Amino acid sequence: MNRFLILGCFLWITILGFAQNNELRKNIQSIIENKNATVGVAIIFNGKDTLTVNNQYRYPTMSVYKFHQALAVLDNLNRRNLPLDQQIYVSKAALQPDTHSPLREARPEGNFYMPIKELLQYSVSQSDNNACDILFDFLGGPNYVEKYIKSLGIMQIAITATEQEMHDDPNKQYANWTTPYAAVELLEKFKQQDNWFPSQSKSLLWDALVETSTGKDKIKGLLPSGTVVGHKTGNSFRNEQGLKAADNDLGFIELPNGKQLSIAVFIVNSMEDDKTNAAIIAQISKAAYDYYKTK
């Protein structure tokens, strides 16, 4: 076939795809207009079709980075030939007060051993801050996670501060950042790769995402009952002026047509209340679901 004809077909397909996505883009923009916040969106449908909105900014990851950390932990175990049942000592001092920690509430006495797989479930499914920092200690710190994620080709990201460091200095909430597309690209890589670590490790993280108990009013909020969603939320403090550094959700959605979409909705520097932030994420998720469910 003539190369100019091939090029012409490619451009036609590209323009058609853009025109189709433009309908969803306009819907998203109507949801976020006039909001006192910056909202970034990235969507990958069926592993190929992509859409981004406001992807040029750096968005604080907050607890979304617990997904990134989990990948690094599973890779580390695999490289060292250690089992998911590998025990980690949890000291009383590691169960910090004044932070979200179902682990501390369940085992306030401290000074016990716990399998890494349970710490991962606490960190990912319940967004436990103490479990997260215990896993950072196991790896040698946040920089280990950043280096690992960049080794996968995800460059628009920084992971430098622990949960305790962000608690002690709220300005460090901005130290851990990503773009929406970088986050959703990483999720896609996890979904599609079968050779990063053993299948039971992938299943553990997949199930932990599906079993997430936080943010039920975000990506899942407006979807039909029974829709399979795996996601990881992130949520920041507010400063004295009421500014919220971040309100996020990253996840995948299984569609009625048997296909999947991955979506990240990150909100930075919001003066909207928490209910409005969650509604923005839920409305964008539902718009994407409705758009792609018959594609």
PDB file of C-alpha atoms in Angstrom:
ATOM      1  CA  MET A   1       0.000   0.000   0.000  1.00  0.00           C
ATOM      2  CA  ASN A   2       1.241   3.496  -0.819  1.00  0.00           C
ATOM      3  CA  ARG A   3       2.881   5.057   2.245  1.00  0.00           C
ATOM      4  CA  PHE A   4       0.964   8.304   1.732  1.00  0.00           C
ATOM      5  CA  LEU A   5      -2.293   6.352   1.743  1.00  0.00           C
ATOM      6  CA  ILE A   6      -1.211   4.626   4.968  1.00  0.00           C
ATOM      7  CA  LEU A   7      -0.369   7.998   6.505  1.00  0.00           C
ATOM      8  CA  GLY A   8      -3.709   9.379   5.384  1.00  0.00           C
ATOM      9  CA  CYS A   9      -5.568   6.448   6.952  1.00  0.00           C
ATOM     10  CA  PHE A  10      -3.625   6.916  10.186  1.00  0.00           C
ATOM     11  CA  LEU A  11      -4.450  10.616  10.328  1.00  0.00           C
ATOM     12  CA  TRP A  12      -8.116   9.912   9.610  1.00  0.00           C
ATOM     13  CA  ILE A  13      -8.271   7.363  12.429  1.00  0.00           C
ATOM     14  CA  THR A  14      -6.463   9.759  14.782  1.00  0.00           C
ATOM     15  CA  ILE A  15      -8.814  12.618  13.969  1.00  0.00           C
ATOM     16  CA  LEU A  16     -11.856  10.349  14.297  1.00  0.00           C
ATOM     17  CA  GLY A  17     -10.641   9.117  17.675  1.00  0.00           C
ATOM     18  CA  PHE A  18     -10.051  12.672  18.828  1.00  0.00           C
ATOM     19  CA  ALA A  19     -13.515  13.714  17.681  1.00  0.00           C
ATOM     20  CA  GLN A  20     -15.077  10.810  19.540  1.00  0.00           C
ATOM     21  CA  ASN A  21     -13.088  11.527  22.698  1.00  0.00           C
ATOM     22  CA  ASN A  22     -13.931  15.194  22.395  1.00  0.00           C
ATOM     23  CA  GLU A  23     -17.517  14.396  23.397  1.00  0.00           C
ATOM     24  CA  LEU A  24     -16.297  12.906  26.686  1.00  0.00           C
ATOM     25  CA  ARG A  25     -13.747  15.691  27.116  1.00  0.00           C
ATOM     26  CA  LYS A  26     -16.481  18.334  26.858  1.00  0.00           C
ATOM     27  CA  ASN A  27     -18.558  16.437  29.405  1.00  0.00           C
ATOM     28  CA  ILE A  28     -15.629  16.348  31.816  1.00  0.00           C
ATOM     29  CA  GLN A  29     -14.903  20.017  31.323  1.00  0.00           C
ATOM     30  CA  SER A  30     -18.524  20.863  32.082  1.00  0.00           C
ATOM     31  CA  ILE A  31     -18.186  18.963  35.382  1.00  0.00           C
ATOM     32  CA  ILE A  32     -15.045  20.799  36.488  1.00  0.00           C
ATOM     33  CA  GLU A  33     -15.839  24.299  35.229  1.00  0.00           C
ATOM     34  CA  ASN A  34     -16.392  26.971  37.858  1.00  0.00           C
ATOM     35  CA  LYS A  35     -14.907  24.745  40.562  1.00  0.00           C
ATOM     36  CA  ASN A  36     -12.475  26.381  42.960  1.00  0.00           C
ATOM     37  CA  ALA A  37      -9.892  23.672  42.370  1.00  0.00           C
ATOM     38  CA  THR A  38      -7.634  22.245  39.670  1.00  0.00           C
ATOM     39  CA  VAL A  39      -8.827  18.868  38.426  1.00  0.00           C
ATOM     40  CA  GLY A  40      -6.660  16.498  36.386  1.00  0.00           C
ATOM     41  CA  VAL A  41      -8.017  13.470  34.559  1.00  0.00           C
ATOM     42  CA  ALA A  42      -6.477  10.587  32.636  1.00  0.00           C
ATOM     43  CA  ILE A  43      -8.326   7.655  31.111  1.00  0.00           C
ATOM     44  CA  ILE A  44      -7.092   4.621  29.186  1.00  0.00           C
ATOM     45  CA  PHE A  45      -9.823   2.475  27.640  1.00  0.00           C
ATOM     46  CA  ASN A  46      -9.237  -1.123  26.578  1.00  0.00           C
ATOM     47  CA  GLY A  47      -5.491  -0.646  26.924  1.00  0.00           C
ATOM     48  CA  LYS A  48      -5.327   1.740  23.952  1.00  0.00           C
ATOM     49  CA  ASP A  49      -7.698   4.703  23.753  1.00  0.00           C
ATOM     50  CA  THR A  50      -6.458   7.598  25.909  1.00  0.00           C
ATOM     51  CA  LEU A  51      -7.784  10.929  27.119  1.00  0.00           C
ATOM     52  CA  THR A  52      -6.256  13.528  29.442  1.00  0.00           C
ATOM     53  CA  VAL A  53      -7.447  16.801  30.917  1.00  0.00           C
ATOM     54  CA  ASN A  54      -5.105  19.195  32.777  1.00  0.00           C
ATOM     55  CA  ASN A  55      -2.336  16.610  32.722  1.00  0.00           C
ATOM     56  CA  GLN A  56       0.405  19.263  32.634  1.00  0.00           C
ATOM     57  CA  TYR A  57       0.358  19.893  36.384  1.00  0.00           C
ATOM     58  CA  ARG A  58       1.965  18.062  39.297  1.00  0.00           C
ATOM     59  CA  TYR A  59      -0.655  16.551  41.577  1.00  0.00           C
ATOM     60  CA  PRO A  60       0.176  15.446  45.139  1.00  0.00           C
ATOM     61  CA  THR A  61      -0.268  11.694  45.244  1.00  0.00           C
ATOM     62  CA  MET A  62      -1.179  11.422  48.920  1.00  0.00           C
ATOM     63  CA  SER A  63      -2.126   7.803  49.684  1.00  0.00           C
ATOM     64  CA  VAL A  64      -2.433   6.864  46.010  1.00  0.00           C
ATOM     65  CA  TYR A  65       1.298   6.201  46.280  1.00  0.00           C
ATOM     66  CA  LYS A  66       0.531   3.198  48.461  1.00  0.00           C
ATOM     67  CA  PHE A  67      -0.270   1.418  45.184  1.00  0.00           C
ATOM     68  CA  HIS A  68       3.176   2.365  43.868  1.00  0.00           C
ATOM     69  CA  GLN A  69       4.745   1.202  47.115  1.00  0.00           C
ATOM     70  CA  ALA A  70       2.903  -2.120  46.943  1.00  0.00           C
ATOM     71  CA  LEU A  71       4.366  -2.789  43.493  1.00  0.00           C
ATOM     72  CA  ALA A  72       7.856  -2.068  44.835  1.00  0.00           C
ATOM     73  CA  VAL A  73       7.322  -4.357  47.834  1.00  0.00           C
ATOM     74  CA  LEU A  74       6.128  -7.249  45.664  1.00  0.00           C
ATOM     75  CA  ASP A  75       9.050  -6.789  43.293  1.00  0.00           C
ATOM     76  CA  ASN A  76      11.477  -6.688  46.233  1.00  0.00           C
ATOM     77  CA  LEU A  77      10.100  -9.933  47.656  1.00  0.00           C
ATOM     78  CA  ASN A  78      10.367 -11.590  44.264  1.00  0.00           C
ATOM     79  CA  ARG A  79      13.973 -10.472  43.718  1.00  0.00           C
ATOM     80  CA  ARG A  80      14.975 -11.697  47.164  1.00  0.00           C
ATOM     81  CA  ASN A  81      12.984 -14.925  46.837  1.00  0.00           C
ATOM     82  CA  LEU A  82      10.992 -14.086  49.957  1.00  0.00           C
ATOM     83  CA  PRO A  83       7.387 -15.255  50.498  1.00  0.00           C
ATOM     84  CA  LEU A  84       4.311 -13.098  50.927  1.00  0.00           C
ATOM     85  CA  ASP A  85       4.190 -14.545  54.439  1.00  0.00           C
ATOM     86  CA  GLN A  86       7.557 -12.966  55.268  1.00  0.00           C
ATOM     87  CA  GLN A  87       7.214 -11.631  58.813  1.00  0.00           C
ATOM     88  CA  ILE A  88       7.943  -8.024  59.796  1.00  0.00           C
ATOM     89  CA  TYR A  89       8.268  -6.895  63.396  1.00  0.00           C
ATOM     90  CA  VAL A  90       5.786  -4.150  64.284  1.00  0.00           C
ATOM     91  CA  SER A  91       7.025  -2.230  67.310  1.00  0.00           C
ATOM     92  CA  LYS A  92       4.809  -0.212  69.592  1.00  0.00           C
ATOM     93  CA  ALA A  93       6.665   2.915  68.432  1.00  0.00           C
ATOM     94  CA  ALA A  94       5.720   2.173  64.799  1.00  0.00           C
ATOM     95  CA  LEU A  95       2.023   2.539  65.633  1.00  0.00           C
ATOM     96  CA  GLN A  96       1.958   6.310  65.593  1.00  0.00           C
ATOM     97  CA  PRO A  97      -1.071   8.086  67.136  1.00  0.00           C
ATOM     98  CA  ASP A  98      -3.072  10.857  65.445  1.00  0.00           C
ATOM     99  CA  THR A  99      -2.970   9.226  62.018  1.00  0.00           C
ATOM    100  CA  HIS A 100      -5.350   6.972  60.100  1.00  0.00           C
ATOM    101  CA  SER A 101      -4.430   3.454  61.200  1.00  0.00           C
ATOM    102  CA  PRO A 102      -6.900   0.565  61.450  1.00  0.00           C
ATOM    103  CA  LEU A 103      -3.830  -1.558  62.245  1.00  0.00           C
ATOM    104  CA  ARG A 104      -3.155   0.437  65.404  1.00  0.00           C
ATOM    105  CA  GLU A 105      -6.810   0.210  66.375  1.00  0.00           C
ATOM    106  CA  ALA A 106      -6.770  -3.575  65.922  1.00  0.00           C
ATOM    107  CA  ARG A 107      -3.396  -4.193  67.606  1.00  0.00           C
ATOM    108  CA  PRO A 108      -2.690  -1.184  69.867  1.00  0.00           C
ATOM    109  CA  GLU A 109      -0.264  -3.154  72.040  1.00  0.00           C
ATOM    110  CA  GLY A 110       2.354  -3.333  69.268  1.00  0.00           C
ATOM    111  CA  ASN A 111       5.484  -5.483  69.498  1.00  0.00           C
ATOM    112  CA  PHE A 112       4.298  -8.327  67.277  1.00  0.00           C
ATOM    113  CA  TYR A 113       5.166  -9.941  63.944  1.00  0.00           C
ATOM    114  CA  MET A 114       2.882  -9.622  60.917  1.00  0.00           C
ATOM    115  CA  PRO A 115       3.142 -11.104  57.394  1.00  0.00           C
ATOM    116  CA  ILE A 116       3.965  -8.612  54.666  1.00  0.00           C
ATOM    117  CA  LYS A 117       0.830  -9.622  52.773  1.00  0.00           C
ATOM    118  CA  GLU A 118      -1.326  -8.437  55.698  1.00  0.00           C
ATOM    119  CA  LEU A 119       0.566  -5.158  55.946  1.00  0.00           C
ATOM    120  CA  LEU A 120      -0.032  -4.640  52.225  1.00  0.00           C
ATOM    121  CA  GLN A 121      -3.742  -5.266  52.684  1.00  0.00           C
ATOM    122  CA  TYR A 122      -3.860  -2.735  55.510  1.00  0.00           C
ATOM    123  CA  SER A 123      -1.912  -0.183  53.477  1.00  0.00           C
ATOM    124  CA  VAL A 124      -3.767  -0.564  50.162  1.00  0.00           C
ATOM    125  CA  SER A 125      -7.302  -1.642  51.076  1.00  0.00           C
ATOM    126  CA  GLN A 126      -7.627   0.435  54.253  1.00  0.00           C
ATOM    127  CA  SER A 127      -5.061   3.145  53.460  1.00  0.00           C
ATOM    128  CA  ASP A 128      -3.308   2.573  56.777  1.00  0.00           C
ATOM    129  CA  ASN A 129      -0.577   5.177  57.276  1.00  0.00           C
ATOM    130  CA  ASN A 130       1.370   3.223  59.878  1.00  0.00           C
ATOM    131  CA  ALA A 131       1.402   0.087  57.716  1.00  0.00           C
ATOM    132  CA  CYS A 132       2.656   2.217  54.835  1.00  0.00           C
ATOM    133  CA  ASP A 133       5.585   3.592  56.835  1.00  0.00           C
ATOM    134  CA  ILE A 134       6.453   0.140  58.191  1.00  0.00           C
ATOM    135  CA  LEU A 135       6.714  -1.025  54.574  1.00  0.00           C
ATOM    136  CA  PHE A 136       8.851   2.011  53.706  1.00  0.00           C
ATOM    137  CA  ASP A 137      11.211   0.946  56.506  1.00  0.00           C
ATOM    138  CA  PHE A 138      11.321  -2.572  55.045  1.00  0.00           C
ATOM    139  CA  LEU A 139      12.316  -1.171  51.635  1.00  0.00           C
ATOM    140  CA  GLY A 140      14.760   1.431  52.925  1.00  0.00           C
ATOM    141  CA  GLY A 141      12.643   4.535  52.342  1.00  0.00           C
ATOM    142  CA  PRO A 142      10.452   6.322  49.773  1.00  0.00           C
ATOM    143  CA  ASN A 143      13.323   6.856  47.329  1.00  0.00           C
ATOM    144  CA  TYR A 144      13.501   3.100  46.790  1.00  0.00           C
ATOM    145  CA  VAL A 145       9.900   3.191  45.541  1.00  0.00           C
ATOM    146  CA  GLU A 146      10.531   6.172  43.256  1.00  0.00           C
ATOM    147  CA  LYS A 147      13.570   4.482  41.727  1.00  0.00           C
ATOM    148  CA  TYR A 148      11.605   1.288  41.119  1.00  0.00           C
ATOM    149  CA  ILE A 149       8.653   3.075  39.491  1.00  0.00           C
ATOM    150  CA  LYS A 150      10.997   5.025  37.211  1.00  0.00           C
ATOM    151  CA  SER A 151      12.683   1.765  36.230  1.00  0.00           C
ATOM    152  CA  LEU A 152       9.303   0.790  34.752  1.00  0.00           C
ATOM    153  CA  GLY A 153       9.402   3.839  32.478  1.00  0.00           C
ATOM    154  CA  ILE A 154       7.101   6.038  34.572  1.00  0.00           C
ATOM    155  CA  MET A 155       9.089   9.267  34.859  1.00  0.00           C
ATOM    156  CA  GLN A 156       6.534  11.942  35.794  1.00  0.00           C
ATOM    157  CA  ILE A 157       6.566  11.110  39.482  1.00  0.00           C
ATOM    158  CA  ALA A 158       8.342  11.864  42.753  1.00  0.00           C
ATOM    159  CA  ILE A 159       8.113   9.816  45.963  1.00  0.00           C
ATOM    160  CA  THR A 160      10.256  11.354  48.700  1.00  0.00           C
ATOM    161  CA  ALA A 161       8.241  11.685  51.930  1.00  0.00           C
ATOM    162  CA  THR A 162       6.741   9.145  54.321  1.00  0.00           C
ATOM    163  CA  GLU A 163       3.284   9.434  55.858  1.00  0.00           C
ATOM    164  CA  GLN A 164       4.842  10.563  59.151  1.00  0.00           C
ATOM    165  CA  GLU A 165       6.910  13.230  57.405  1.00  0.00           C
ATOM    166  CA  MET A 166       3.804  14.601  55.685  1.00  0.00           C
ATOM    167  CA  HIS A 167       1.993  14.586  59.012  1.00  0.00           C
ATOM    168  CA  ASP A 168       4.823  16.504  60.689  1.00  0.00           C
ATOM    169  CA  ASP A 169       5.223  19.011  57.839  1.00  0.00           C
ATOM    170  CA  PRO A 170       2.084  19.566  55.721  1.00  0.00           C
ATOM    171  CA  ASN A 171       4.175  21.282  53.038  1.00  0.00           C
ATOM    172  CA  LYS A 172       5.664  17.874  52.279  1.00  0.00           C
ATOM    173  CA  GLN A 173       2.268  16.786  50.982  1.00  0.00           C
ATOM    174  CA  TYR A 174       3.406  18.354  47.712  1.00  0.00           C
ATOM    175  CA  ALA A 175       6.728  16.474  47.696  1.00  0.00           C
ATOM    176  CA  ASN A 176       5.094  13.264  46.467  1.00  0.00           C
ATOM    177  CA  TRP A 177       3.550  14.007  43.080  1.00  0.00           C
ATOM    178  CA  THR A 178       2.493  12.507  39.771  1.00  0.00           C
ATOM    179  CA  THR A 179       0.598  13.442  36.662  1.00  0.00           C
ATOM    180  CA  PRO A 180      -2.754  11.734  36.154  1.00  0.00           C
ATOM    181  CA  TYR A 181      -1.509  10.000  33.012  1.00  0.00           C
ATOM    182  CA  ALA A 182       1.621   8.671  34.742  1.00  0.00           C
ATOM    183  CA  ALA A 183      -0.588   7.175  37.453  1.00  0.00           C
ATOM    184  CA  VAL A 184      -3.034   5.553  35.063  1.00  0.00           C
ATOM    185  CA  GLU A 185      -0.189   4.327  32.824  1.00  0.00           C
ATOM    186  CA  LEU A 186       1.354   2.548  35.822  1.00  0.00           C
ATOM    187  CA  LEU A 187      -1.984   0.928  36.641  1.00  0.00           C
ATOM    188  CA  GLU A 188      -2.271  -0.250  33.040  1.00  0.00           C
ATOM    189  CA  LYS A 189       1.220  -1.740  33.161  1.00  0.00           C
ATOM    190  CA  PHE A 190       0.314  -3.626  36.328  1.00  0.00           C
ATOM    191  CA  LYS A 191      -2.860  -4.978  34.743  1.00  0.00           C
ATOM    192  CA  GLN A 192      -1.168  -6.120  31.547  1.00  0.00           C
ATOM    193  CA  GLN A 193       2.109  -7.579  32.849  1.00  0.00           C
ATOM    194  CA  ASP A 194       2.278 -11.178  34.012  1.00  0.00           C
ATOM    195  CA  ASN A 195       6.037 -11.475  34.512  1.00  0.00           C
ATOM    196  CA  TRP A 196       6.822  -8.811  37.115  1.00  0.00           C
ATOM    197  CA  PHE A 197       6.273 -11.159  40.038  1.00  0.00           C
ATOM    198  CA  PRO A 198       4.432 -14.430  40.773  1.00  0.00           C
ATOM    199  CA  SER A 199       0.733 -14.657  39.954  1.00  0.00           C
ATOM    200  CA  GLN A 200      -0.231 -14.918  43.621  1.00  0.00           C
ATOM    201  CA  SER A 201       1.462 -11.563  44.242  1.00  0.00           C
ATOM    202  CA  LYS A 202      -0.451  -9.918  41.411  1.00  0.00           C
ATOM    203  CA  SER A 203      -3.681 -11.470  42.696  1.00  0.00           C
ATOM    204  CA  LEU A 204      -2.984 -10.171  46.198  1.00  0.00           C
ATOM    205  CA  LEU A 205      -2.651  -6.574  44.996  1.00  0.00           C
ATOM    206  CA  TRP A 206      -5.544  -6.882  42.537  1.00  0.00           C
ATOM    207  CA  ASP A 207      -7.826  -8.115  45.328  1.00  0.00           C
ATOM    208  CA  ALA A 208      -6.563  -5.425  47.709  1.00  0.00           C
ATOM    209  CA  LEU A 209      -7.552  -2.750  45.182  1.00  0.00           C
ATOM    210  CA  VAL A 210     -10.997  -4.290  44.660  1.00  0.00           C
ATOM    211  CA  GLU A 211     -11.504  -4.570  48.417  1.00  0.00           C
ATOM    212  CA  THR A 212     -10.597  -0.919  49.081  1.00  0.00           C
ATOM    213  CA  SER A 213     -12.875   0.417  51.796  1.00  0.00           C
ATOM    214  CA  THR A 214     -12.025   4.121  51.451  1.00  0.00           C
ATOM    215  CA  GLY A 215     -13.564   6.560  48.975  1.00  0.00           C
ATOM    216  CA  LYS A 216     -16.814   4.760  48.282  1.00  0.00           C
ATOM    217  CA  ASP A 217     -18.230   8.086  47.084  1.00  0.00           C
ATOM    218  CA  LYS A 218     -15.435   8.680  44.552  1.00  0.00           C
ATOM    219  CA  ILE A 219     -14.827   6.481  41.480  1.00  0.00           C
ATOM    220  CA  LYS A 220     -17.439   3.978  42.677  1.00  0.00           C
ATOM    221  CA  GLY A 221     -19.920   6.602  43.849  1.00  0.00           C
ATOM    222  CA  LEU A 222     -22.328   6.750  40.888  1.00  0.00           C
ATOM    223  CA  LEU A 223     -21.620   3.458  39.157  1.00  0.00           C
ATOM    224  CA  PRO A 224     -24.261   0.713  38.960  1.00  0.00           C
ATOM    225  CA  SER A 225     -24.379  -1.636  41.924  1.00  0.00           C
ATOM    226  CA  GLY A 226     -22.184  -4.668  41.372  1.00  0.00           C
ATOM    227  CA  THR A 227     -19.708  -2.919  39.076  1.00  0.00           C
ATOM    228  CA  VAL A 228     -16.225  -4.305  39.728  1.00  0.00           C
ATOM    229  CA  VAL A 229     -13.876  -1.476  40.658  1.00  0.00           C
ATOM    230  CA  GLY A 230     -10.338  -1.657  41.973  1.00  0.00           C
ATOM    231  CA  HIS A 231      -8.976   1.650  43.213  1.00  0.00           C
ATOM    232  CA  LYS A 232      -6.658   3.550  45.531  1.00  0.00           C
ATOM    233  CA  THR A 233      -7.666   6.844  47.064  1.00  0.00           C
ATOM    234  CA  GLY A 234      -5.621   9.738  48.380  1.00  0.00           C
ATOM    235  CA  ASN A 235      -6.727  12.487  50.717  1.00  0.00           C
ATOM    236  CA  SER A 236      -4.886  15.414  52.308  1.00  0.00           C
ATOM    237  CA  PHE A 237      -5.198  17.781  55.235  1.00  0.00           C
ATOM    238  CA  ARG A 238      -6.731  21.233  54.956  1.00  0.00           C
ATOM    239  CA  ASN A 239      -4.731  24.278  55.989  1.00  0.00           C
ATOM    240  CA  GLU A 240      -6.023  27.068  58.209  1.00  0.00           C
ATOM    241  CA  GLN A 241      -7.572  28.793  55.204  1.00  0.00           C
ATOM    242  CA  GLY A 242      -9.510  25.656  54.286  1.00  0.00           C
ATOM    243  CA  LEU A 243      -7.348  24.782  51.274  1.00  0.00           C
ATOM    244  CA  LYS A 244      -7.160  21.047  50.581  1.00  0.00           C
ATOM    245  CA  ALA A 245      -3.902  20.036  48.928  1.00  0.00           C
ATOM    246  CA  ALA A 246      -5.309  16.917  47.272  1.00  0.00           C
ATOM    247  CA  ASP A 247      -8.336  14.666  46.871  1.00  0.00           C
ATOM    248  CA  ASN A 248      -7.671  11.735  44.529  1.00  0.00           C
ATOM    249  CA  ASP A 249      -8.768   8.386  43.215  1.00  0.00           C
ATOM    250  CA  LEU A 250      -7.005   6.021  40.808  1.00  0.00           C
ATOM    251  CA  GLY A 251      -8.635   2.828  39.636  1.00  0.00           C
ATOM    252  CA  PHE A 252      -9.925   0.433  37.010  1.00  0.00           C
ATOM    253  CA  ILE A 253     -13.563  -0.212  36.113  1.00  0.00           C
ATOM    254  CA  GLU A 254     -14.945  -3.363  34.493  1.00  0.00           C
ATOM    255  CA  LEU A 255     -17.571  -2.447  31.887  1.00  0.00           C
ATOM    256  CA  PRO A 256     -20.721  -4.341  30.819  1.00  0.00           C
ATOM    257  CA  ASN A 257     -19.130  -4.978  27.399  1.00  0.00           C
ATOM    258  CA  GLY A 258     -16.357  -7.026  29.028  1.00  0.00           C
ATOM    259  CA  LYS A 259     -13.726  -4.338  28.529  1.00  0.00           C
ATOM    260  CA  GLN A 260     -12.010  -2.194  31.128  1.00  0.00           C
ATOM    261  CA  LEU A 261     -11.030   1.389  31.598  1.00  0.00           C
ATOM    262  CA  SER A 262      -8.426   2.797  33.930  1.00  0.00           C
ATOM    263  CA  ILE A 263      -9.008   6.263  35.317  1.00  0.00           C
ATOM    264  CA  ALA A 264      -7.259   8.795  37.518  1.00  0.00           C
ATOM    265  CA  VAL A 265      -9.006  11.882  38.842  1.00  0.00           C
ATOM    266  CA  PHE A 266      -6.711  14.089  40.926  1.00  0.00           C
ATOM    267  CA  ILE A 267      -7.826  17.331  42.553  1.00  0.00           C
ATOM    268  CA  VAL A 268      -5.218  19.799  43.802  1.00  0.00           C
ATOM    269  CA  ASN A 269      -5.560  22.979  45.870  1.00  0.00           C
ATOM    270  CA  SER A 270      -9.304  22.718  46.352  1.00  0.00           C
ATOM    271  CA  MET A 271     -11.418  25.183  48.271  1.00  0.00           C
ATOM    272  CA  GLU A 272     -14.471  23.026  47.614  1.00  0.00           C
ATOM    273  CA  ASP A 273     -15.756  20.889  50.485  1.00  0.00           C
ATOM    274  CA  ASP A 274     -15.072  17.157  50.650  1.00  0.00           C
ATOM    275  CA  LYS A 275     -18.544  16.262  49.406  1.00  0.00           C
ATOM    276  CA  THR A 276     -18.061  18.401  46.290  1.00  0.00           C
ATOM    277  CA  ASN A 277     -14.604  16.966  45.626  1.00  0.00           C
ATOM    278  CA  ALA A 278     -15.960  13.430  45.841  1.00  0.00           C
ATOM    279  CA  ALA A 279     -18.879  14.347  43.579  1.00  0.00           C
ATOM    280  CA  ILE A 280     -16.480  15.692  40.940  1.00  0.00           C
ATOM    281  CA  ILE A 281     -14.594  12.387  40.914  1.00  0.00           C
ATOM    282  CA  ALA A 282     -17.806  10.333  40.895  1.00  0.00           C
ATOM    283  CA  GLN A 283     -19.364  12.356  38.060  1.00  0.00           C
ATOM    284  CA  ILE A 284     -16.253  12.079  35.889  1.00  0.00           C
ATOM    285  CA  SER A 285     -16.058   8.338  36.554  1.00  0.00           C
ATOM    286  CA  LYS A 286     -19.722   7.904  35.619  1.00  0.00           C
ATOM    287  CA  ALA A 287     -19.280   9.996  32.464  1.00  0.00           C
ATOM    288  CA  ALA A 288     -16.394   7.748  31.379  1.00  0.00           C
ATOM    289  CA  TYR A 289     -18.359   4.618  32.253  1.00  0.00           C
ATOM    290  CA  ASP A 290     -21.388   5.763  30.241  1.00  0.00           C
ATOM    291  CA  TYR A 291     -19.234   6.802  27.287  1.00  0.00           C
ATOM    292  CA  TYR A 292     -17.222   3.592  27.001  1.00  0.00           C
ATOM    293  CA  LYS A 293     -19.701   0.947  28.124  1.00  0.00           C
ATOM    294  CA  THR A 294     -20.901   0.311  24.569  1.00  0.00           C
ATOM    295  CA  LYS A 295     -17.637   0.945  22.714  1.00  0.00           C
TER     296      LYS A 295
END
